[in-house]
Short mmCIF file of C-alpha atoms in Angstrom, two decimals:
data_model
loop_
_atom_site.label_atom_id
_atom_site.label_comp_id
_atom_site.label_asym_id
_atom_site.label_seq_id
_atom_site.Cartn_x
_atom_site.Cartn_y
_atom_site.Cartn_z
CA MET A 24 -3.59 3.34 -10.44
CA PHE A 25 -2.55 -0.08 -9.15
CA THR A 26 -4.24 -3.30 -8.02
CA GLY A 27 -2.16 -4.41 -5.05
CA ILE A 28 -1.00 -7.58 -6.84
CA ILE A 29 2.80 -7.67 -6.60
CA GLU A 30 4.50 -8.53 -9.89
CA GLU A 31 8.00 -9.21 -8.62
CA LEU A 32 10.54 -8.55 -5.92
CA GLY A 33 13.19 -6.00 -6.81
CA THR A 34 16.45 -5.33 -4.98
CA ILE A 35 17.81 -1.97 -3.82
CA LYS A 36 21.08 -1.38 -5.69
CA SER A 37 21.90 2.11 -4.44
CA ILE A 38 20.48 4.79 -2.16
CA ASN A 39 21.34 8.48 -2.36
CA LYS A 40 19.80 10.30 0.61
CA GLY A 41 19.41 14.06 0.81
CA ASN A 42 17.45 16.37 3.11
CA GLU A 43 14.19 14.37 3.34
CA THR A 44 14.70 13.12 -0.22
CA ILE A 45 16.04 9.88 -1.66
CA VAL A 46 17.13 8.65 -5.07
CA LEU A 47 16.66 4.88 -5.31
CA THR A 48 18.11 2.58 -7.94
CA ILE A 49 16.36 -0.79 -8.02
CA SER A 50 17.25 -3.94 -9.94
CA ALA A 51 14.30 -5.73 -11.54
CA GLU A 52 13.23 -7.84 -14.50
CA LYS A 53 9.50 -8.08 -15.19
CA VAL A 54 8.57 -4.44 -14.54
CA LEU A 55 11.28 -3.37 -17.01
CA GLN A 56 9.84 -5.31 -19.93
CA ASP A 57 7.84 -2.38 -21.29
CA VAL A 58 9.04 0.51 -19.14
CA ASN A 59 9.35 4.09 -20.40
CA LEU A 60 10.63 7.28 -18.83
CA GLY A 61 7.91 8.83 -16.70
CA ASP A 62 6.11 5.54 -16.04
CA SER A 63 4.75 4.84 -12.57
CA ILE A 64 5.96 1.88 -10.54
CA ALA A 65 4.77 1.16 -7.01
CA VAL A 66 7.68 0.41 -4.67
CA ASN A 67 6.42 -1.12 -1.40
CA GLY A 68 3.09 0.47 -2.23
CA VAL A 69 4.43 3.95 -3.00
CA CYS A 70 3.80 5.31 -6.50
CA LEU A 71 7.13 6.56 -7.89
CA THR A 72 8.13 7.90 -11.32
CA VAL A 73 10.86 6.26 -13.40
CA THR A 74 13.55 8.87 -14.11
CA SER A 75 16.07 6.56 -15.80
CA TYR A 76 16.44 2.86 -16.58
CA ASN A 77 18.38 0.21 -18.44
CA SER A 78 17.87 -3.49 -19.06
CA SER A 79 18.45 -4.47 -15.43
CA GLN A 80 17.52 -1.54 -13.19
CA PHE A 81 15.56 1.70 -12.85
CA THR A 82 15.86 4.89 -10.80
CA VAL A 83 13.17 6.84 -8.93
CA ASP A 84 13.03 9.95 -6.74
CA VAL A 85 11.39 10.02 -3.31
CA MET A 86 10.01 13.47 -2.44
CA PRO A 87 9.84 14.98 1.10
CA GLU A 88 6.16 14.15 1.74
CA THR A 89 6.71 10.53 0.74
CA PHE A 90 9.92 10.46 2.77
CA ARG A 91 8.02 11.55 5.88
CA THR A 92 4.92 9.37 5.52
CA SER A 93 6.36 6.07 4.26
CA THR A 94 8.95 3.46 5.24
CA LEU A 95 11.13 4.13 2.18
CA LYS A 96 13.54 6.16 4.32
CA LEU A 97 14.34 2.95 6.22
CA LEU A 98 15.54 1.02 3.15
CA ASN A 99 19.11 -0.22 2.88
CA ASN A 100 21.22 -1.54 0.02
CA ARG A 101 20.28 -5.08 -1.06
CA ASP A 102 16.86 -4.88 0.62
CA PRO A 103 14.06 -6.59 -1.36
CA VAL A 104 11.09 -4.42 -2.36
CA ASN A 105 7.61 -5.14 -3.71
CA LEU A 106 7.13 -3.90 -7.28
CA GLU A 107 4.01 -3.35 -9.38
CA ARG A 108 3.56 -1.46 -12.63
CA ALA A 109 0.57 0.85 -13.05
CA MET A 110 -2.42 -1.14 -14.27
CA ALA A 111 -3.07 -1.21 -18.01
CA ALA A 112 -6.48 -0.61 -19.58
CA GLY A 113 -8.10 -3.95 -20.33
CA GLY A 114 -5.86 -5.86 -17.95
CA ARG A 115 -7.00 -8.22 -15.21
CA PHE A 116 -8.01 -6.62 -11.92
CA GLY A 117 -7.21 -9.05 -9.13
CA GLY A 118 -6.93 -6.86 -6.03
CA HIS A 119 -8.63 -3.53 -5.31
CA PHE A 120 -8.18 0.08 -6.41
CA VAL A 121 -4.81 1.29 -5.10
CA SER A 122 -3.54 4.82 -5.76
CA GLY A 123 0.02 4.37 -4.53
CA HIS A 124 -0.38 7.32 -2.17
CA VAL A 125 0.20 5.83 1.28
CA ASP A 126 -1.74 7.22 4.22
CA GLY A 127 0.92 6.43 6.81
CA THR A 128 2.69 3.54 8.46
CA GLY A 129 1.57 0.78 10.79
CA GLN A 130 3.54 -1.44 13.15
CA ILE A 131 3.21 -5.21 13.30
CA THR A 132 2.31 -6.16 16.87
CA GLU A 133 1.70 -9.88 16.31
CA LYS A 134 2.65 -12.50 13.72
CA ARG A 135 0.69 -15.72 14.09
CA PRO A 136 1.05 -18.71 11.74
CA GLU A 137 -2.06 -20.89 11.54
CA LYS A 138 -2.09 -23.91 9.22
CA ASN A 139 -1.44 -22.52 5.72
CA ALA A 140 -1.93 -18.86 6.68
CA ILE A 141 0.03 -16.16 8.48
CA TYR A 142 -1.99 -13.63 10.48
CA TYR A 143 -0.55 -10.18 11.13
CA THR A 144 -2.01 -7.74 13.64
CA ILE A 145 -1.01 -4.18 12.77
CA SER A 146 -1.26 -1.15 15.06
CA LEU A 147 -2.38 2.01 13.26
CA PRO A 148 -2.66 5.74 14.02
CA ASP A 149 -6.05 6.71 15.44
CA HIS A 150 -6.97 8.91 12.48
CA LEU A 151 -6.79 5.95 10.07
CA MET A 152 -9.01 3.53 11.99
CA ARG A 153 -12.25 5.04 10.65
CA TYR A 154 -11.48 3.56 7.22
CA PHE A 155 -11.53 -0.12 8.24
CA MET A 156 -14.25 -2.73 8.59
CA LEU A 157 -14.45 -6.52 8.58
CA LYS A 158 -13.84 -8.00 5.11
CA GLY A 159 -12.76 -4.60 3.82
CA SER A 160 -9.57 -4.02 1.85
CA VAL A 161 -6.21 -2.55 2.82
CA CYS A 162 -2.93 -2.16 0.96
CA VAL A 163 0.07 -3.19 3.09
CA ASP A 164 3.48 -2.48 1.52
CA GLY A 165 1.73 -2.47 -1.84
CA THR A 166 -0.09 -5.78 -1.29
CA SER A 167 -3.89 -5.97 -1.44
CA LEU A 168 -5.16 -7.79 1.65
CA THR A 169 -8.50 -8.47 3.34
CA VAL A 170 -9.19 -7.21 6.86
CA PHE A 171 -10.19 -10.08 9.16
CA ASP A 172 -10.46 -8.23 12.46
CA VAL A 173 -10.72 -4.64 13.66
CA THR A 174 -10.17 -3.31 17.18
CA LYS A 175 -9.90 0.23 18.52
CA ASN A 176 -6.39 0.71 17.14
CA THR A 177 -5.44 -2.45 15.23
CA ILE A 178 -6.39 -4.46 12.18
CA THR A 179 -5.62 -8.10 11.41
CA VAL A 180 -4.85 -9.39 7.93
CA SER A 181 -3.94 -12.82 6.59
CA LEU A 182 -1.35 -13.99 4.05
CA ILE A 183 -1.74 -17.09 1.91
CA PRO A 184 1.47 -19.06 1.17
CA HIS A 185 1.86 -17.54 -2.32
CA THR A 186 1.73 -13.99 -0.93
CA ALA A 187 4.16 -14.86 1.86
CA ASP A 188 6.61 -16.39 -0.63
CA HIS A 189 6.39 -13.76 -3.37
CA THR A 190 6.27 -10.48 -1.41
CA ILE A 191 8.36 -8.93 1.34
CA LEU A 192 5.52 -9.47 3.82
CA GLY A 193 6.42 -13.10 4.45
CA LYS A 194 9.68 -12.02 6.08
CA LYS A 195 8.11 -9.28 8.22
CA THR A 196 8.01 -9.81 11.97
CA THR A 197 6.78 -8.20 15.18
CA GLY A 198 7.95 -4.58 15.50
CA ASP A 199 8.42 -4.00 11.78
CA LEU A 200 6.84 -0.95 10.15
CA VAL A 201 4.75 -1.26 6.99
CA ASN A 202 3.25 1.21 4.53
CA ILE A 203 -0.53 1.51 4.78
CA GLU A 204 -2.96 2.75 2.15
CA CYS A 205 -6.58 2.71 3.25
CA ASP A 206 -9.34 1.68 0.88
CA MET A 207 -10.10 4.50 -1.53
CA LEU A 208 -13.89 4.01 -1.38
CA ALA A 209 -13.82 4.14 2.43
CA LYS A 210 -11.95 7.45 2.32
CA TYR A 211 -14.40 9.01 -0.13
CA VAL A 212 -17.43 7.86 1.86
CA SER A 213 -15.90 9.10 5.11
CA ARG A 214 -15.23 12.47 3.53
CA MET A 215 -18.78 12.79 2.24
CA LEU A 216 -20.24 11.92 5.64
CA SER A 217 -17.78 14.00 7.69
CA PRO A 218 -18.92 16.75 10.12
CA GLU A 219 -17.24 19.31 7.86
CA LYS A 220 -19.60 18.29 5.08
CA GLU A 221 -22.61 18.56 7.39
CA LYS A 222 -21.64 22.09 8.41
CA THR A 223 -22.23 23.28 4.85
CA LYS A 224 -25.90 22.39 5.35
CA GLN A 225 -25.97 20.95 1.85
CA LYS A 226 -28.51 18.18 1.71
CA SER A 227 -27.18 14.86 0.42
CA LYS A 228 -28.90 11.60 -0.40
CA LEU A 229 -25.82 9.70 0.80
CA SER A 230 -26.23 8.28 4.30
CA LEU A 231 -25.34 5.10 6.20
CA ASP A 232 -28.90 3.83 5.66
CA PHE A 233 -28.61 4.52 1.93
CA LEU A 234 -25.29 2.65 1.68
CA GLN A 235 -26.61 -0.37 3.61
CA GLU A 236 -29.77 -0.44 1.50
CA HIS A 237 -27.67 -0.60 -1.67
CA GLY A 238 -25.36 -3.36 -0.51
CA PHE A 239 -22.34 -1.42 0.76
#
């Protein structure tokens, strides 16, 4: 489990691509301070397992499903990547619940600076749009962001200067692809209210009226 608060920018040192698989070696500092074999580190929002490491770098495997559904296959040597260690019990929780299992990719269709903010409009696949609402949360390349606008097939998010300077998002531009993980709560609620659930004819107290009544 992660929070969507990026700890540092790593750098791709080597890429070994196979048939829909990748072995990545990434240079880093902070995330290596207490690392152990088998630990989880989110790389651009994708939860990956540390298979080897030393004082300056670590190695992870990218499996076929992750290869197909994420932007990791587009990485090149020396590319910067967002890094976050799995959250520790008792630690601060500054973003939102992030699993590190991306739901797909989105494409930036507009980048608009406004005063001290940068607004990004991101086009998404139709099947993901059900999980977004105004002021909801989304994880973009591992970064927890707030949704400021929703249309039929796009969302708009905003970056503060710190986020732009300390994540890879600040350098993103129109046409770039980004990893998207929808809000976990939205996915669970959608599943519970889905037509498939209704077909079971199992009565449930969970409804849109119930959620609104209780502040959701």
